[in-house]
Coordinates of C-alpha atoms in Angstrom, one line a residue:
M1392 CA 0.0 0.0 0.0
T1393 CA 1.3 3.4 -1.0
I1394 CA 0.7 6.3 1.4
D1395 CA 0.7 9.7 -0.2
S1396 CA 2.8 11.6 2.3
W1397 CA 4.1 15.1 1.7
R1398 CA 7.4 16.6 2.6
L1399 CA 7.2 20.3 3.5
K1400 CA 9.8 22.9 4.1
V1401 CA 8.6 25.7 6.4
Q1402 CA 10.3 29.0 7.2
H1403 CA 8.7 31.1 9.8
R1404 CA 10.2 34.6 10.4
S1405 CA 8.9 36.7 13.2
G1406 CA 10.1 39.6 15.4
F1407 CA 9.6 42.9 17.0
E1408 CA 10.6 46.5 16.2
Y1409 CA 11.2 49.0 18.9
A1410 CA 11.0 52.8 19.1
G1411 CA 14.6 52.9 20.3
P1412 CA 17.4 50.8 21.7
V1413 CA 16.3 48.0 24.0
S1414 CA 18.8 47.1 26.7
S1415 CA 17.7 43.5 27.2
S1416 CA 14.9 41.1 26.3
Y1417 CA 13.8 37.6 27.5
N1418 CA 11.9 35.5 24.9
E1419 CA 10.2 32.2 24.1
A1420 CA 9.6 30.9 20.6
R1421 CA 7.2 28.0 19.9
M1422 CA 8.0 27.4 16.2
W1423 CA 9.5 23.9 16.3
P1424 CA 7.2 21.2 14.9
R1425 CA 6.4 18.1 16.9
N1426 CA 7.4 14.5 16.2
E1427 CA 4.3 12.4 16.4
A1428 CA 2.2 9.8 14.7
R1429 CA 1.2 11.7 11.6
Q1430 CA 4.3 13.8 11.1
A1431 CA 8.1 13.4 11.4
V1432 CA 10.5 16.3 11.8
L1433 CA 13.5 15.6 9.5
D1434 CA 15.4 18.7 10.5
A1435 CA 14.7 21.9 12.3
K1436 CA 16.6 25.0 13.6
V1437 CA 15.8 28.3 15.2
D1438 CA 18.1 31.3 14.5
V1439 CA 18.0 34.6 16.5
W1440 CA 19.2 38.1 15.6
P1441 CA 20.9 39.7 17.4
P1442 CA 22.8 36.5 18.1
A1443 CA 21.9 34.8 21.4
R1444 CA 22.5 31.5 23.0
T1445 CA 19.3 29.4 22.9
Y1446 CA 18.1 26.4 24.9
Q1447 CA 15.1 24.2 24.5
Y1448 CA 12.6 22.4 26.7
E1449 CA 9.1 21.0 26.4
D1450 CA 6.5 23.0 28.2
Y1451 CA 3.6 21.6 30.3
W1452 CA 1.6 20.9 27.2
G1453 CA 4.4 19.2 25.3
T1454 CA 5.3 22.0 23.0
V1455 CA 9.0 22.5 22.2
V1456 CA 10.1 25.9 23.4
T1457 CA 13.2 27.7 22.2
A1458 CA 14.1 30.2 25.0
F1459 CA 16.8 33.0 24.7
D1460 CA 17.9 36.2 26.3
V1461 CA 19.4 39.2 24.4
H1462 CA 21.5 41.6 26.5
A1463 CA 23.1 43.6 23.8
A1464 CA 21.4 46.9 22.9
H1465 CA 19.0 46.3 19.9
E1466 CA 16.3 48.1 18.1
S1467 CA 14.7 45.0 16.5
L1468 CA 14.6 41.3 17.2
T1469 CA 14.2 38.6 14.6
V1470 CA 13.6 34.9 15.0
T1471 CA 13.7 32.6 12.0
A1472 CA 12.6 29.0 12.4
S1473 CA 13.3 26.6 9.5
S1474 CA 12.1 23.0 9.4
T1475 CA 11.5 20.1 7.1
V1476 CA 8.6 17.8 8.0
E1477 CA 7.1 14.7 6.5
T1478 CA 3.3 14.7 6.9
L1479 CA 0.6 12.1 6.3
P1480 CA -3.0 12.3 4.9
P1481 CA -5.9 12.4 7.3
G1482 CA -6.2 9.3 9.5
D1483 CA -9.5 7.4 9.7
Q1484 CA -12.2 9.4 11.4
I1485 CA -14.2 7.7 14.1
P1486 CA -17.3 6.3 12.6
A1487 CA -20.4 7.7 14.2
G1488 CA -21.4 4.2 15.5
D1489 CA -18.0 3.6 17.1
S1490 CA -17.8 6.9 19.0
A1491 CA -17.6 6.7 22.8
S1492 CA -21.0 7.4 24.4
W1493 CA -21.8 10.5 26.4
D1494 CA -21.5 8.4 29.6
D1495 CA -18.0 7.2 28.5
V1496 CA -16.8 10.7 28.0
A1497 CA -18.2 11.8 31.3
R1498 CA -16.3 8.9 33.0
H1499 CA -13.0 10.3 31.6
A1500 CA -13.8 13.9 32.7
D1501 CA -11.2 14.0 35.5
R1502 CA -8.5 12.7 33.1
W1503 CA -8.9 15.8 30.8
Y1504 CA -10.2 18.2 33.4
E1505 CA -8.1 21.2 32.2
L1506 CA -9.4 20.7 28.7
I1507 CA -13.1 20.9 29.7
L1508 CA -12.9 24.2 31.6
P1509 CA -13.6 27.5 29.7
T1510 CA -10.8 30.0 29.4
R1511 CA -10.5 33.7 28.8
R1512 CA -10.6 33.3 25.0
T1513 CA -13.1 30.3 24.8
G1514 CA -15.8 31.3 27.2
L1515 CA -19.4 31.5 25.8
D1516 CA -22.5 33.5 26.6
G1517 CA -26.1 32.3 27.1
E1518 CA -27.0 32.5 23.4
L1519 CA -24.1 30.1 22.4
G1520 CA -24.8 27.9 25.4
A1521 CA -28.4 27.4 24.1
V1522 CA -27.0 26.5 20.6
V1523 CA -24.7 23.9 22.2
A1524 CA -27.5 22.4 24.2
D1525 CA -29.6 22.1 21.0
L1526 CA -26.7 20.5 19.0
R1527 CA -26.0 18.0 21.7
G1528 CA -29.7 17.1 22.0
R1529 CA -30.0 16.4 18.3
H1530 CA -27.0 14.1 18.0
A1531 CA -26.8 10.6 19.5
T1532 CA -23.0 10.4 19.9
P1533 CA -20.2 12.8 21.0
Q1534 CA -18.5 12.4 17.6
E1535 CA -21.6 13.4 15.7
A1536 CA -22.2 16.4 18.0
A1537 CA -18.6 17.5 17.6
M1538 CA -18.8 17.5 13.9
A1539 CA -22.0 19.4 14.1
V1540 CA -20.2 22.1 16.1
C1541 CA -17.5 22.4 13.5
D1542 CA -20.1 22.6 10.7
F1543 CA -22.1 25.2 12.7
V1544 CA -19.1 27.4 13.3
R1545 CA -17.9 27.3 9.7
A1546 CA -21.4 28.1 8.5
E1547 CA -22.0 31.0 10.9
V1548 CA -18.5 32.7 11.2
A1549 CA -16.8 33.8 8.0
Y1550 CA -13.0 33.6 7.7
V1551 CA -11.9 37.2 7.0
P1552 CA -8.2 37.9 7.3
G1553 CA -7.5 41.0 9.4
S1554 CA -11.0 41.1 10.9
T1555 CA -9.7 40.6 14.4
G1556 CA -6.5 41.2 16.4
V1557 CA -4.3 38.8 18.4
Q1558 CA -6.2 39.7 21.6
S1559 CA -9.7 38.7 20.3
D1560 CA -11.8 35.9 21.7
A1561 CA -14.6 33.6 20.7
L1562 CA -17.4 36.0 21.7
H1563 CA -15.9 38.8 19.6
A1564 CA -15.8 36.7 16.5
W1565 CA -19.3 35.4 17.2
A1566 CA -20.7 38.9 17.7
Q1567 CA -19.4 40.1 14.3
R1568 CA -19.8 36.7 12.6
S1569 CA -16.2 36.9 11.2
G1570 CA -12.7 36.2 12.4
V1571 CA -9.5 34.4 11.6
C1572 CA -8.5 30.8 12.2
Q1573 CA -7.5 31.6 15.8
D1574 CA -11.0 33.0 16.5
I1575 CA -12.9 30.2 14.7
S1576 CA -10.8 27.6 16.6
H1577 CA -11.5 29.3 19.9
L1578 CA -15.2 29.3 19.2
A1579 CA -15.2 25.7 18.3
V1580 CA -13.2 24.7 21.3
G1581 CA -15.5 26.7 23.6
M1582 CA -18.6 25.0 22.2
L1583 CA -17.0 21.5 22.4
R1584 CA -16.1 22.1 26.0
Q1585 CA -19.6 23.5 26.8
M1586 CA -20.9 20.2 25.4
G1587 CA -18.8 18.2 27.8
L1588 CA -16.1 17.1 25.4
P1589 CA -12.4 17.6 26.2
A1590 CA -11.0 19.9 23.5
R1591 CA -7.6 21.2 22.5
Y1592 CA -6.5 24.3 20.6
V1593 CA -3.8 23.3 18.1
S1594 CA -1.2 25.7 16.6
G1595 CA 0.9 25.1 13.5
Y1596 CA 1.1 25.8 9.8
L1597 CA -1.0 25.2 6.7
H1598 CA 0.0 24.8 3.1
P1599 CA -2.7 26.8 1.3
K1600 CA -2.9 24.7 -1.8
P1601 CA -4.4 21.2 -1.8
G1602 CA -2.8 20.4 -5.2
A1603 CA 0.5 22.1 -4.4
A1604 CA 3.3 21.9 -7.0
I1605 CA 6.5 20.3 -5.9
G1606 CA 9.3 22.8 -5.5
E1607 CA 7.1 25.9 -5.5
S1608 CA 7.5 28.2 -2.5
V1609 CA 4.3 29.9 -1.5
V1610 CA 3.2 32.3 1.2
G1611 CA 2.0 29.9 3.9
Q1612 CA 0.0 30.5 7.1
S1613 CA 0.4 30.2 10.8
H1614 CA -2.7 28.3 11.4
A1615 CA -5.0 26.9 14.2
W1616 CA -7.4 24.1 14.4
V1617 CA -9.1 21.8 17.0
E1618 CA -9.0 18.4 18.5
W1619 CA -11.6 16.7 20.7
W1620 CA -11.8 13.4 22.7
A1621 CA -14.6 11.0 21.9
G1622 CA -13.0 7.7 22.8
R1623 CA -9.8 8.9 21.0
W1624 CA -8.5 12.2 19.8
T1625 CA -9.9 13.6 16.5
S1626 CA -8.3 16.5 14.7
Y1627 CA -10.3 18.8 12.5
D1628 CA -9.8 22.2 10.8
P1629 CA -13.1 24.1 11.2
T1630 CA -11.8 27.1 9.3
N1631 CA -11.5 25.1 6.1
G1632 CA -14.0 22.3 6.9
V1633 CA -11.5 19.5 6.4
P1634 CA -9.8 16.8 8.5
V1635 CA -6.2 17.6 9.4
G1636 CA -3.9 16.0 6.9
E1637 CA -0.8 16.3 4.8
R1638 CA -1.1 20.2 4.4
H1639 CA -1.0 20.7 8.2
V1640 CA 2.1 20.8 10.4
V1641 CA 1.5 20.6 14.2
V1642 CA 3.7 22.9 16.4
G1643 CA 1.8 22.8 19.7
R1644 CA -1.4 22.2 21.7
G1645 CA -3.0 23.8 24.7
R1646 CA -6.2 25.2 26.1
E1647 CA -6.1 28.3 23.9
Y1648 CA -3.7 30.6 21.9
D1649 CA -2.1 31.9 25.1
D1650 CA -0.6 28.4 25.7
V1651 CA 1.0 28.3 22.3
P1652 CA 2.0 31.8 21.0
P1653 CA 4.7 31.5 18.3
L1654 CA 6.8 34.3 19.9
K1655 CA 6.5 36.1 23.2
G1656 CA 8.7 37.9 25.6
I1657 CA 9.4 40.8 27.9
Y1658 CA 12.0 43.6 27.5
S1659 CA 13.5 46.7 29.0
G1660 CA 13.3 49.8 26.8
P1661 CA 11.0 51.9 24.7
R1662 CA 7.7 50.7 23.3
S1663 CA 7.3 48.2 20.5
T1664 CA 6.3 49.6 17.2
G1665 CA 5.1 46.4 15.7
Q1666 CA 5.5 42.7 15.1
G1667 CA 6.2 41.2 11.7
V1668 CA 5.3 37.7 10.6
E1669 CA 6.2 35.9 7.4
V1670 CA 5.7 32.2 6.7
T1671 CA 7.0 30.5 3.5
I1672 CA 6.1 26.8 2.7
T1673 CA 7.6 24.7 0.0
R1674 CA 6.3 21.2 -0.9
L1675 CA 9.5 19.1 -1.5
R1676 CA 7.7 15.9 -2.3

């Protein structure tokens, strides 16, 4: 049997500009893809400018963190992560009849306790709570109900680049019926948790072209999608309405965006004048 895997080269450049010299900064980058069942990291590196010694560790959620301090005066900071990753097509989805029951999910609630609680970005209001109750009531199994959540969010909230900022949350996107992948994923995660399903926010990259030409470099995307537990973990991209497959590269998982920001830090000096982000993806095979 031949498996149609892809080999993707990802370059992610991000950084900050400052209004004047910064004397020191302390930073964490979460840009290193994970080795796991549906993807293998063939090589990866993270470069920092101004030059700094880096060290790596896995955080509480299992994401690889590249940490570094810069103590030379600098007016800008740039982090460039380069990786080559082998990815697989979507795995088999759980058939509706094979899903765990609602009672089965409830029995595992303590195991995934942190992934059932609402967070600052995933909390819902009464209107959405009523929608969740209706969706759960109309579907016999958790798997069916989870897919109904993803279909509902995609139908009701339009993907509009630039329509929200990095500090937005699920309710903001719901109120204006538009958002980016981060907002759509926060909304889906919040609804899944309200339903009683453990749910994770996933951060990574997406190749934008399903039929990507080999060797062509394109502007890629930092992307977000969701996972839920209904007997086993299922990954789904509610922004695009597709299972997670060969175009997706996983970097990290958590409760929400704040657990997996690509770059964050603190510094001593004048205000930041902006953050730049550039992602380039090339299909090698």
